[in-house]
Amino acid sequence: MAESGITTILLVEDEPFLRKGIRLNLEAEGYRVIDYEKADDVLERQSSFAEISLGIFDIMLPGQLNGLELCRQIRSRSDFPVIFLTARAGLDDKLEAFQAGADDYLTKPFELEELLVRVQARLRNRTTSPVSETIGDFKLDMESGVATSSSGDVVRFNDREQRILALLVLNRGRPVHRSDILDHAWSSAESPTNRTVDNYIVKFRKIFEEDPAHPRWFITRHGQGYELARP
Ligand code: CA
């Protein structure tokens, strides 16, 4: 994400040599890579997709789910672009991939160079962060971190508050888990608690909510985290 300067890519590929090759190449380009061998593992271990900017999924995978089924399952929760990798190159397979929500398709064997170019193209198409975001009576400028109300109240948010707000805005309409907020807004050297996140949300409610005790915008989703409600 632009805010932290790190773009996270979710890679699912069962061939160890290829998985490692792709991961190292992406990391060399400055991307953060979370990689899995199986689609099943992704759904089991990945508590949220809030920070994923792009997926690279092999289609034929061991386990219960193949790459297409994984994409279908994730699509109900997140809409990051997905590039499929596969040895299957028939027209039916391509159509099936696009129906499952694919954004691009690469047939094995391929040059890693080509994959990198496609990754960059997909990420360029996706200028995720809006310039400004309306929350209740306020317009929040994402660049400066300044919110202005229709009556002229001005609130300036600090860096950490801006990072939390940016993550919630990027995932607007979906809950973001507290652990993702912690990962995104605090360094690993710091040791904040879930309670720390709660305190920031309390502050946002005081500013943005008409009635902070009954929030309309900064919603608690029990067991799932916090959600910035859609307008
Ligand atoms: Ca495979």
PDB file of N, CA and C and ligand atoms in Angstrom, residues 12-15 37 58-62 85-87 108, ligand 1:
ATOM      1  N   VAL A  12       0.110 -18.344  -4.461  1.00  0.00           N
ATOM      2  CA  VAL A  12      -0.270 -19.728  -4.157  1.00  0.00           C
ATOM      3  C   VAL A  12       0.205 -20.611  -5.303  1.00  0.00           C
ATOM      4  N   GLU A  13       1.204 -21.407  -5.024  1.00  0.00           N
ATOM      5  CA  GLU A  13       1.834 -22.249  -6.053  1.00  0.00           C
ATOM      6  C   GLU A  13       2.416 -23.476  -5.350  1.00  0.00           C
ATOM      7  N   ASP A  14       2.102 -24.662  -5.858  1.00  0.00           N
ATOM      8  CA  ASP A  14       2.543 -25.863  -5.144  1.00  0.00           C
ATOM      9  C   ASP A  14       3.923 -26.355  -5.562  1.00  0.00           C
ATOM     10  N   GLU A  15       4.430 -25.908  -6.705  1.00  0.00           N
ATOM     11  CA  GLU A  15       5.769 -26.350  -7.101  1.00  0.00           C
ATOM     12  C   GLU A  15       6.796 -25.509  -6.334  1.00  0.00           C
ATOM     13  N   GLU A  37       1.387 -23.112  -0.333  1.00  0.00           N
ATOM     14  CA  GLU A  37       1.475 -24.240  -1.254  1.00  0.00           C
ATOM     15  C   GLU A  37       0.082 -24.644  -1.740  1.00  0.00           C
ATOM     16  N   ASP A  58      -1.705 -20.372  -8.830  1.00  0.00           N
ATOM     17  CA  ASP A  58      -1.657 -21.519  -9.720  1.00  0.00           C
ATOM     18  C   ASP A  58      -3.064 -22.134  -9.737  1.00  0.00           C
ATOM     19  N   ILE A  59      -3.471 -22.740 -10.851  1.00  0.00           N
ATOM     20  CA  ILE A  59      -4.818 -23.327 -10.885  1.00  0.00           C
ATOM     21  C   ILE A  59      -4.823 -24.733 -10.293  1.00  0.00           C
ATOM     22  N   MET A  60      -3.928 -25.587 -10.791  1.00  0.00           N
ATOM     23  CA  MET A  60      -3.900 -26.970 -10.296  1.00  0.00           C
ATOM     24  C   MET A  60      -3.124 -27.023  -8.983  1.00  0.00           C
ATOM     25  N   LEU A  61      -3.849 -27.275  -7.902  1.00  0.00           N
ATOM     26  CA  LEU A  61      -3.220 -27.290  -6.582  1.00  0.00           C
ATOM     27  C   LEU A  61      -3.630 -28.542  -5.826  1.00  0.00           C
ATOM     28  N   PRO A  62      -2.763 -29.038  -4.962  1.00  0.00           N
ATOM     29  CA  PRO A  62      -3.164 -30.184  -4.144  1.00  0.00           C
ATOM     30  C   PRO A  62      -4.190 -29.734  -3.094  1.00  0.00           C
ATOM     31  N   LEU A  85      -1.712 -18.674 -12.901  1.00  0.00           N
ATOM     32  CA  LEU A  85      -0.610 -19.371 -13.555  1.00  0.00           C
ATOM     33  C   LEU A  85      -1.096 -20.784 -13.805  1.00  0.00           C
ATOM     34  N   THR A  86      -0.907 -21.281 -14.999  1.00  0.00           N
ATOM     35  CA  THR A  86      -1.343 -22.647 -15.198  1.00  0.00           C
ATOM     36  C   THR A  86      -0.739 -23.305 -16.414  1.00  0.00           C
ATOM     37  N   ALA A  87      -0.645 -24.601 -16.332  1.00  0.00           N
ATOM     38  CA  ALA A  87      -0.212 -25.380 -17.477  1.00  0.00           C
ATOM     39  C   ALA A  87      -1.390 -25.629 -18.410  1.00  0.00           C
ATOM     40  N   LYS A 108       2.062 -21.662 -18.254  1.00  0.00           N
ATOM     41  CA  LYS A 108       3.400 -22.221 -18.009  1.00  0.00           C
ATOM     42  C   LYS A 108       3.879 -22.974 -19.247  1.00  0.00           C
TER      43      LYS A 108
HETATM   44 CA    CA B   1       0.319 -26.832  -9.662  1.00  0.00          CA
END
